[in-house]
Short mmCIF file of C-alpha atoms and ligand atoms in Angstrom, two decimals:
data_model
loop_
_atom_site.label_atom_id
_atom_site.label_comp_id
_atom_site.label_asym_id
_atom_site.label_seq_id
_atom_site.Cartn_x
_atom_site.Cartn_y
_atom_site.Cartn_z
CA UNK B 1448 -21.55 16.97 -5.90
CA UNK B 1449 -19.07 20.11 -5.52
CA UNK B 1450 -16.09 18.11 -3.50
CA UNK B 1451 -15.04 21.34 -2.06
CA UNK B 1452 -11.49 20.68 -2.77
CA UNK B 1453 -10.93 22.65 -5.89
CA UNK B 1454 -7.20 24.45 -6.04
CA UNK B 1455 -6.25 22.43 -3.62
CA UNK B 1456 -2.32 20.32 -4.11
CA UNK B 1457 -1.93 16.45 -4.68
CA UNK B 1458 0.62 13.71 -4.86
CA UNK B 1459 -0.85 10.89 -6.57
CA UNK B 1460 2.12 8.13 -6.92
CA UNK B 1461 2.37 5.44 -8.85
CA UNK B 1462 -0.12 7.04 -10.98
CA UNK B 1463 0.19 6.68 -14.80
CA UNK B 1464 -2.12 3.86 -14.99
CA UNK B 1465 -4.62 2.02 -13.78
CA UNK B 1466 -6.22 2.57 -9.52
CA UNK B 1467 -3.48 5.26 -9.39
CA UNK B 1468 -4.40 7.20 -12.61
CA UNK B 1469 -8.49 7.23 -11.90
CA UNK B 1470 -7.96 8.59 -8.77
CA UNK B 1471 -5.62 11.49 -10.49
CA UNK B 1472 -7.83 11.78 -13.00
CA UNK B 1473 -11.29 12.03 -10.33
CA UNK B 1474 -8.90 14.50 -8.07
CA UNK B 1475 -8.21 16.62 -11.06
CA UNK B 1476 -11.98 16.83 -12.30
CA UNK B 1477 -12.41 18.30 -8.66
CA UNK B 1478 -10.01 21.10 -9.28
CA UNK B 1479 -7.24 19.50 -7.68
CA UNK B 1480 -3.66 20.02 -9.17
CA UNK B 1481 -1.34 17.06 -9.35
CA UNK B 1482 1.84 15.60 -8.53
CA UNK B 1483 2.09 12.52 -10.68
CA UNK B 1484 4.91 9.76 -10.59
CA UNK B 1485 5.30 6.53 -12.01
CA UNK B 1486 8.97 4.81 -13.66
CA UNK B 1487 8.30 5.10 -17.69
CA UNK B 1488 8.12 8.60 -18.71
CA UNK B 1489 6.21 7.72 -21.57
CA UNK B 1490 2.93 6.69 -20.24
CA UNK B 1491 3.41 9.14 -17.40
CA UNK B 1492 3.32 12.09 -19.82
CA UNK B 1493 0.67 10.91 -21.84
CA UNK B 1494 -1.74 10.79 -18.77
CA UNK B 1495 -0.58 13.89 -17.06
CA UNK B 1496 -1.09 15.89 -20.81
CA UNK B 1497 -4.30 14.46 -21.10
CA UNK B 1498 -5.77 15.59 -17.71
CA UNK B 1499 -4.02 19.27 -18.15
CA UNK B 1500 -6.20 19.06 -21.45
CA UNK B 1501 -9.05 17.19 -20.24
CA UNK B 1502 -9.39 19.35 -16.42
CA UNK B 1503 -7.03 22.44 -17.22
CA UNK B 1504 -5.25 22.37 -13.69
CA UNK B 1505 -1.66 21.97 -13.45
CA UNK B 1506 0.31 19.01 -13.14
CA UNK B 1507 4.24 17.95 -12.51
CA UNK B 1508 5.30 15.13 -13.43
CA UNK B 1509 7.96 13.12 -11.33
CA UNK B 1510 9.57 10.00 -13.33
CA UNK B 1511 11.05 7.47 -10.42
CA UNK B 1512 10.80 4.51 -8.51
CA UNK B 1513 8.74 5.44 -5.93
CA UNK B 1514 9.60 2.54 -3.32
CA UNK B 1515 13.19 4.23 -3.27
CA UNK B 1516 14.69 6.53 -0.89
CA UNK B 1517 15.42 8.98 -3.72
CA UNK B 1518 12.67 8.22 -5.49
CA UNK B 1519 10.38 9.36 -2.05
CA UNK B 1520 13.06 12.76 -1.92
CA UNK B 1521 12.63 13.49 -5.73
CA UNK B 1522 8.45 13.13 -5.08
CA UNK B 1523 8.39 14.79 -1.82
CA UNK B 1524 10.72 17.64 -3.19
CA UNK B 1525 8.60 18.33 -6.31
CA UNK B 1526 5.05 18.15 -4.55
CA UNK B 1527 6.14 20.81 -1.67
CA UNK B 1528 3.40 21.63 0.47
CA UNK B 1529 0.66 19.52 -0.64
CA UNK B 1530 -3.28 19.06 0.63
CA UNK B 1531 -4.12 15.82 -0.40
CA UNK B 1532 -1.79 12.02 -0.66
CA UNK B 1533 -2.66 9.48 -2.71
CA UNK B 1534 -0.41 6.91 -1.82
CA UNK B 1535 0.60 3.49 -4.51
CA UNK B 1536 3.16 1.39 -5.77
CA UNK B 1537 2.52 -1.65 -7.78
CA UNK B 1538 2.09 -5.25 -6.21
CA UNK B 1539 4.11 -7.89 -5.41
CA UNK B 1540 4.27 -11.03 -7.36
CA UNK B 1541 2.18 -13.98 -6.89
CA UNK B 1542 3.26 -17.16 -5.59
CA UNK B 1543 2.19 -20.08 -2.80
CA UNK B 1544 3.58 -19.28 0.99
CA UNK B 1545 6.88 -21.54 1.01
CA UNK B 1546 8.10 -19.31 -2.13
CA UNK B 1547 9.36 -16.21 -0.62
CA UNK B 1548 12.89 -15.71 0.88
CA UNK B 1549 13.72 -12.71 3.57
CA UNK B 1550 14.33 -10.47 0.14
CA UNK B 1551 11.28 -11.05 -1.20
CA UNK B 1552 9.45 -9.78 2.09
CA UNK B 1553 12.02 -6.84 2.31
CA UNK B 1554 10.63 -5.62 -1.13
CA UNK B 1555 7.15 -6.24 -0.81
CA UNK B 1556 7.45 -4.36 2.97
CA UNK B 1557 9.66 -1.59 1.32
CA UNK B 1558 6.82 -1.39 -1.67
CA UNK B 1559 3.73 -1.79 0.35
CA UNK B 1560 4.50 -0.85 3.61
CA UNK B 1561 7.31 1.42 4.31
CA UNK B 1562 6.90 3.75 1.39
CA UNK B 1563 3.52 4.90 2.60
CA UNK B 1564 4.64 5.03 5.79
CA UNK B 1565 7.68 7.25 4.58
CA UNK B 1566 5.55 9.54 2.51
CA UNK B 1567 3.05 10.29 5.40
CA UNK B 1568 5.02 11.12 7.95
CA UNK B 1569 6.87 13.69 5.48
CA UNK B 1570 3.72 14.84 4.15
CA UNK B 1571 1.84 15.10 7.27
CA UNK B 1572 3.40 17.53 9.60
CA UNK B 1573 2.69 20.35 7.25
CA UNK B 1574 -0.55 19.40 6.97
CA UNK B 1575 -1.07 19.16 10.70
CA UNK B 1576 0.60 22.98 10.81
CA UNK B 1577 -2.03 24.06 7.70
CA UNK B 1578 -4.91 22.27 9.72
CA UNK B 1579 -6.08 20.37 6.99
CA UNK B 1580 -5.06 17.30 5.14
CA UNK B 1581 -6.75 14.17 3.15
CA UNK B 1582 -4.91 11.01 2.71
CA UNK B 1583 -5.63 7.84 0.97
CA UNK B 1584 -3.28 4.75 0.66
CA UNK B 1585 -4.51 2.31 -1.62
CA UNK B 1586 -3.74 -0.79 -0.49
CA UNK B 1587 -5.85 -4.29 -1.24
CA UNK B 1588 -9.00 -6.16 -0.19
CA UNK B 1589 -6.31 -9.29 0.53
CA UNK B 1590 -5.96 -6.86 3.93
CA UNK B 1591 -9.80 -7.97 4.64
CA UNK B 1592 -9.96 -11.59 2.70
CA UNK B 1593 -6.39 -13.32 2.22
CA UNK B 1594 -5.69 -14.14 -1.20
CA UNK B 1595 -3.67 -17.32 -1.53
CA UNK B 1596 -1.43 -16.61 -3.89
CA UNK B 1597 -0.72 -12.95 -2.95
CA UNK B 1598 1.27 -14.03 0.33
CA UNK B 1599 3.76 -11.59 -0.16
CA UNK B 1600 0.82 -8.29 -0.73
CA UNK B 1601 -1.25 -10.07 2.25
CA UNK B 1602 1.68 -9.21 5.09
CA UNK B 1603 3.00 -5.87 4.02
CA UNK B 1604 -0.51 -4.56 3.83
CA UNK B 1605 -1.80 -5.80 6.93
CA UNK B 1606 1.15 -4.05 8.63
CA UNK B 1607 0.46 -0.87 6.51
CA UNK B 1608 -2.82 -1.45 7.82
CA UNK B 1609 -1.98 -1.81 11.32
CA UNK B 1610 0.23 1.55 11.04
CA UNK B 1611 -3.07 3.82 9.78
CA UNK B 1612 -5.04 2.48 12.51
CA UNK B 1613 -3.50 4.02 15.11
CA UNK B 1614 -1.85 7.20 13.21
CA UNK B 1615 -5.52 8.09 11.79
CA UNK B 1616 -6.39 8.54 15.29
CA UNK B 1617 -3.32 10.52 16.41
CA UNK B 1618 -3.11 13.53 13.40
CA UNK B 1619 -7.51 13.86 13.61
CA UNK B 1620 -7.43 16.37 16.33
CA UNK B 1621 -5.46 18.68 13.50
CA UNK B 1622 -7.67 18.25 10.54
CA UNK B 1623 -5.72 15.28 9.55
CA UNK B 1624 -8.08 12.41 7.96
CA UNK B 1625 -6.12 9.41 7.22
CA UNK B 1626 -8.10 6.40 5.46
CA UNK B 1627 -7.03 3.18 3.20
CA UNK B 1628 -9.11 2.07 -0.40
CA UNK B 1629 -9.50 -1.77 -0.58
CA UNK B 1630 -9.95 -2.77 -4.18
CA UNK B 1631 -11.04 -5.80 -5.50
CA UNK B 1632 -10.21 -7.15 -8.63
CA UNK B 1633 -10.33 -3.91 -11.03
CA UNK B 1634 -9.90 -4.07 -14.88
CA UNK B 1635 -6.30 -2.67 -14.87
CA UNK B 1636 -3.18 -4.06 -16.07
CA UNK B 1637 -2.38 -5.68 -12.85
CA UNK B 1638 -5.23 -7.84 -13.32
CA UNK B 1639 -4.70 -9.17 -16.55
CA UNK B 1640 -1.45 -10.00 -15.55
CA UNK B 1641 -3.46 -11.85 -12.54
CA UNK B 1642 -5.36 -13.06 -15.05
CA UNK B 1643 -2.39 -14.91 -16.67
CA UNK B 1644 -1.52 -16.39 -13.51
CA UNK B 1645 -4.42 -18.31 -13.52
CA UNK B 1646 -4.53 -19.05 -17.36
CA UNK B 1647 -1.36 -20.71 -16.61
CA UNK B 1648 -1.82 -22.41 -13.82
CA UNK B 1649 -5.04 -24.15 -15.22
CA UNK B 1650 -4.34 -24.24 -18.59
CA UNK B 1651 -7.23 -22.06 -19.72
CA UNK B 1652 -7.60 -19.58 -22.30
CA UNK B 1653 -7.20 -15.95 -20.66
CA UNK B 1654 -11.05 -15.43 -21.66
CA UNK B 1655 -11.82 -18.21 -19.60
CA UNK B 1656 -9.59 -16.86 -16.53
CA UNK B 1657 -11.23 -13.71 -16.54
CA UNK B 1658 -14.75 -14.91 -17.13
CA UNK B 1659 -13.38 -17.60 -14.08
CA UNK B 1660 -12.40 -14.51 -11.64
CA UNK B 1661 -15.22 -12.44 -12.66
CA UNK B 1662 -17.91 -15.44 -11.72
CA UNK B 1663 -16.42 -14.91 -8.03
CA UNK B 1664 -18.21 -11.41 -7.79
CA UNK B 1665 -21.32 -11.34 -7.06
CA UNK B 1666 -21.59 -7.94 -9.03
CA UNK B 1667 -20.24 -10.09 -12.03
CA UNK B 1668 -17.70 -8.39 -13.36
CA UNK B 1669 -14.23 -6.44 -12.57
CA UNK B 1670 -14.25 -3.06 -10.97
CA UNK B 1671 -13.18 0.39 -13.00
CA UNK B 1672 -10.32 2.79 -12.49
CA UNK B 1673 -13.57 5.33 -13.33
CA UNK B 1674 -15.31 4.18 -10.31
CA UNK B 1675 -12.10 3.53 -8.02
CA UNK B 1676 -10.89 7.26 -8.46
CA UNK B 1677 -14.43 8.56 -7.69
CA UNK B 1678 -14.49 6.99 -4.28
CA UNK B 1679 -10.96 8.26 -3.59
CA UNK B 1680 -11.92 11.71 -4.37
CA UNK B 1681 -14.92 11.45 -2.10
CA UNK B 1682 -12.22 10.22 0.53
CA UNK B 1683 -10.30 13.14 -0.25
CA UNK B 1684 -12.81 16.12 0.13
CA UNK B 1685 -14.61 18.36 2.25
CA UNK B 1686 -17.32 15.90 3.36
CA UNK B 1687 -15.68 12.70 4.58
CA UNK B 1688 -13.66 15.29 7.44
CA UNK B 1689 -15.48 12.43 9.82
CA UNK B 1690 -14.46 9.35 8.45
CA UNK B 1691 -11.21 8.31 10.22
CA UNK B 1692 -9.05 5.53 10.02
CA UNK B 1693 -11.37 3.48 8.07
CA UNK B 1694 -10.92 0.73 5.41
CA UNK B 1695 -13.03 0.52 2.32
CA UNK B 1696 -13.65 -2.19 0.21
CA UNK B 1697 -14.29 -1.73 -3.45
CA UNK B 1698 -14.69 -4.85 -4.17
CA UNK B 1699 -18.15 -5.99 -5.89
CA UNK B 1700 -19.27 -7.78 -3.13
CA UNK B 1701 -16.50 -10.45 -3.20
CA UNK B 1702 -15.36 -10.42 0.56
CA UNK B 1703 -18.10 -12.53 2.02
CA UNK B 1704 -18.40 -10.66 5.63
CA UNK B 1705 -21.14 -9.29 7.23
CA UNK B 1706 -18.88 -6.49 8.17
P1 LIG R 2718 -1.25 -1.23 -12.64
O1 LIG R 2718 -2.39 -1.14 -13.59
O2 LIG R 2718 -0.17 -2.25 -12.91
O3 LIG R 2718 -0.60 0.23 -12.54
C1 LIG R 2718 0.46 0.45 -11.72
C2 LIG R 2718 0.90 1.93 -11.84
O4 LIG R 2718 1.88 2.16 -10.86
C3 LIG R 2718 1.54 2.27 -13.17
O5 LIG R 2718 1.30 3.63 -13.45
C4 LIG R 2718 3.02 2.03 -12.91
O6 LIG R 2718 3.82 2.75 -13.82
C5 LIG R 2718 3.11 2.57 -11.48
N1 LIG R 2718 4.16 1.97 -10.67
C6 LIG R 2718 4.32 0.65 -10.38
N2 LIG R 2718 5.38 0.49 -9.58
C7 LIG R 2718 5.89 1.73 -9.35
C8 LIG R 2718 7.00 2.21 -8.61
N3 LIG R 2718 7.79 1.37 -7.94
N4 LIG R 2718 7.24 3.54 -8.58
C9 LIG R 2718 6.44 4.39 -9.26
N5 LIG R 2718 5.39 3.99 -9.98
C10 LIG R 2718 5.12 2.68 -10.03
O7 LIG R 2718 -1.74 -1.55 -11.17
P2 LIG R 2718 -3.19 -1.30 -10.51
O8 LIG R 2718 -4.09 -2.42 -10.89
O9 LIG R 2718 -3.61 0.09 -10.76
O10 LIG R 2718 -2.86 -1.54 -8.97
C11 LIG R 2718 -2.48 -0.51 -8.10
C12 LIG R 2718 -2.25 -1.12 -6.72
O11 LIG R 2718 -3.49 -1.72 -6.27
C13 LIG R 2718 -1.19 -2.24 -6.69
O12 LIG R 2718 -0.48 -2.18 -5.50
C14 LIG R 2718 -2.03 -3.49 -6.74
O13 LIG R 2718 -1.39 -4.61 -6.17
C15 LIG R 2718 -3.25 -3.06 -5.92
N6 LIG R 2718 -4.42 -3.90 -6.23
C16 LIG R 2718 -4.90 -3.96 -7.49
C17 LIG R 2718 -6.01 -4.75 -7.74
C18 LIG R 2718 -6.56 -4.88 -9.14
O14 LIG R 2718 -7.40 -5.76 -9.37
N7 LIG R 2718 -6.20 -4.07 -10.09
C19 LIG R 2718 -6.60 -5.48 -6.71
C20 LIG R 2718 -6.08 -5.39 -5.43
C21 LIG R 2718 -4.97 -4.58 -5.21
P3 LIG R 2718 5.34 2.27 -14.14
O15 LIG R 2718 5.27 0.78 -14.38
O16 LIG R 2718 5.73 3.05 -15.34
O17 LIG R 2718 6.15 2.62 -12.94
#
């Protein structure tokens, strides 16, 4: 399917691995050219060399912490006027609720709230003024199904959440289509390290945890950062110019909801 987006400018952060990089990666076979970000250079230049390669668009590279004020201006200065934001940041760590302290919520908020937040509302005006504009935040299925032991990822999304729902609805009249990605439990770093959570707390091999996770999906298996970026990129062209303010799940079937 021809996305319709080709030439067009994105900011994909947090993007040198994992959800962040598939959905570079799908943008880029659309013709997209990138703004990519993550804190180690290293991996960061490996992935954006290998798409120039791979897709032969252009892409900057921006090495920062996104969730910081400078890291937003040094992102935000380097993508200039841009079509398309991907917005990501890693997640919090895991934990049971009486764990976290007031800085604990003040990071994951900063991470998983407020730096969306900050990079729409810098990113959006010009889009509003262009009269068109695609972005994504990638935030969690815990926003539709609480996990547990994500109490701190559960909160600042469901604000995040809260935010898009009624922004969406304000920047649509200009061409403006605002949506979230839910994943489930995708094959990326993040969830081994998930993974080892549970190896530890039970005692069981990581094999096991996986295998243990995995059984919970009724599609029987972890998602792909393939897949993930495909349905971004969908969410990003031409044809989803009617889908606002939504939430989708990728997720294998594991949030048991008729809805
Ligand atoms: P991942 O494999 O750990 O990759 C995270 C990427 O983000 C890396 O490129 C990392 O590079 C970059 N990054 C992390 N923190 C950053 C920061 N502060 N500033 C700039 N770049 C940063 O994670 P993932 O699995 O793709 O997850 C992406 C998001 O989806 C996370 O918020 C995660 O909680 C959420 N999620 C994931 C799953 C899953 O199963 N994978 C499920 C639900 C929700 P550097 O470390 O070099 O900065």
């Amino acid at each position: 399917m021809d996305l319709g987006i080709s030439g067009k400018r994105a900011l994909v952060t947090a993007s040198s691995k994992g959800l962040g990089l598939g959905c570079a990666r799908a943008l880029a076979e659309a013709g997209v050219d990138l703004v990519m970000n993550a804190r180690g250079a290293e991996a960061l230049e490996a992935a954006a060399a290998a798409i120039r390669s791979e897709f032969g668009v252009k892409v900057d590279t921006v090495v920062c912490d996104v969730t910081t004020a400078d890291g937003q201006a040094a992102v935000l200065d380097a993508a200039g006027d841009i079509d398309i934001l991907v917005t990501n940041a890693g997640g919090p760590p895991p934990g049971v609720w009486s764990d976290w302290d007031r800085e604990d919520f003040i990071k994951a908020l900063d991470a998983n709230m407020l730096t969306p937040i900050a990079l729409m509302k810098s990113s959006v005006p010009g889009m509003i003024d262009r009269g068109w504009g695609r972005v994504v935040n990638i935030t969690s299925m815990s926003v539709k199904a609480p996990n547990p032991v994500l109490g701190l990822s559960n909160s600042a999304r469901a604000g995040l959440t809260g935010y898009v729902a009624g922004t969406a609805r304000q920047v649509a009249p200009h061409g403006v289509v605002i949506n979230n990605l839910l994943p489930g439990i995708h094959a990326t770093d993040r969830a081994v390290s998930l993974d080892q959570g549970v190896s530890k707390a039970q005692n069981i091999s990581m094999e096991e945890a996986s295998a243990q996770r995995a059984a919970g999906i009724p599609a029987r298996r972890y998602g792909t950062a393939e897949e993930f970026g495909q349905t971004c990129a969908f969410m990003c062209s031409q044809h989803a110019g009617y889908m606002i303010g939504q939430n989708i799940l990728l997720d294998g079937g594991a949030v048991l909801a008729t809805f």
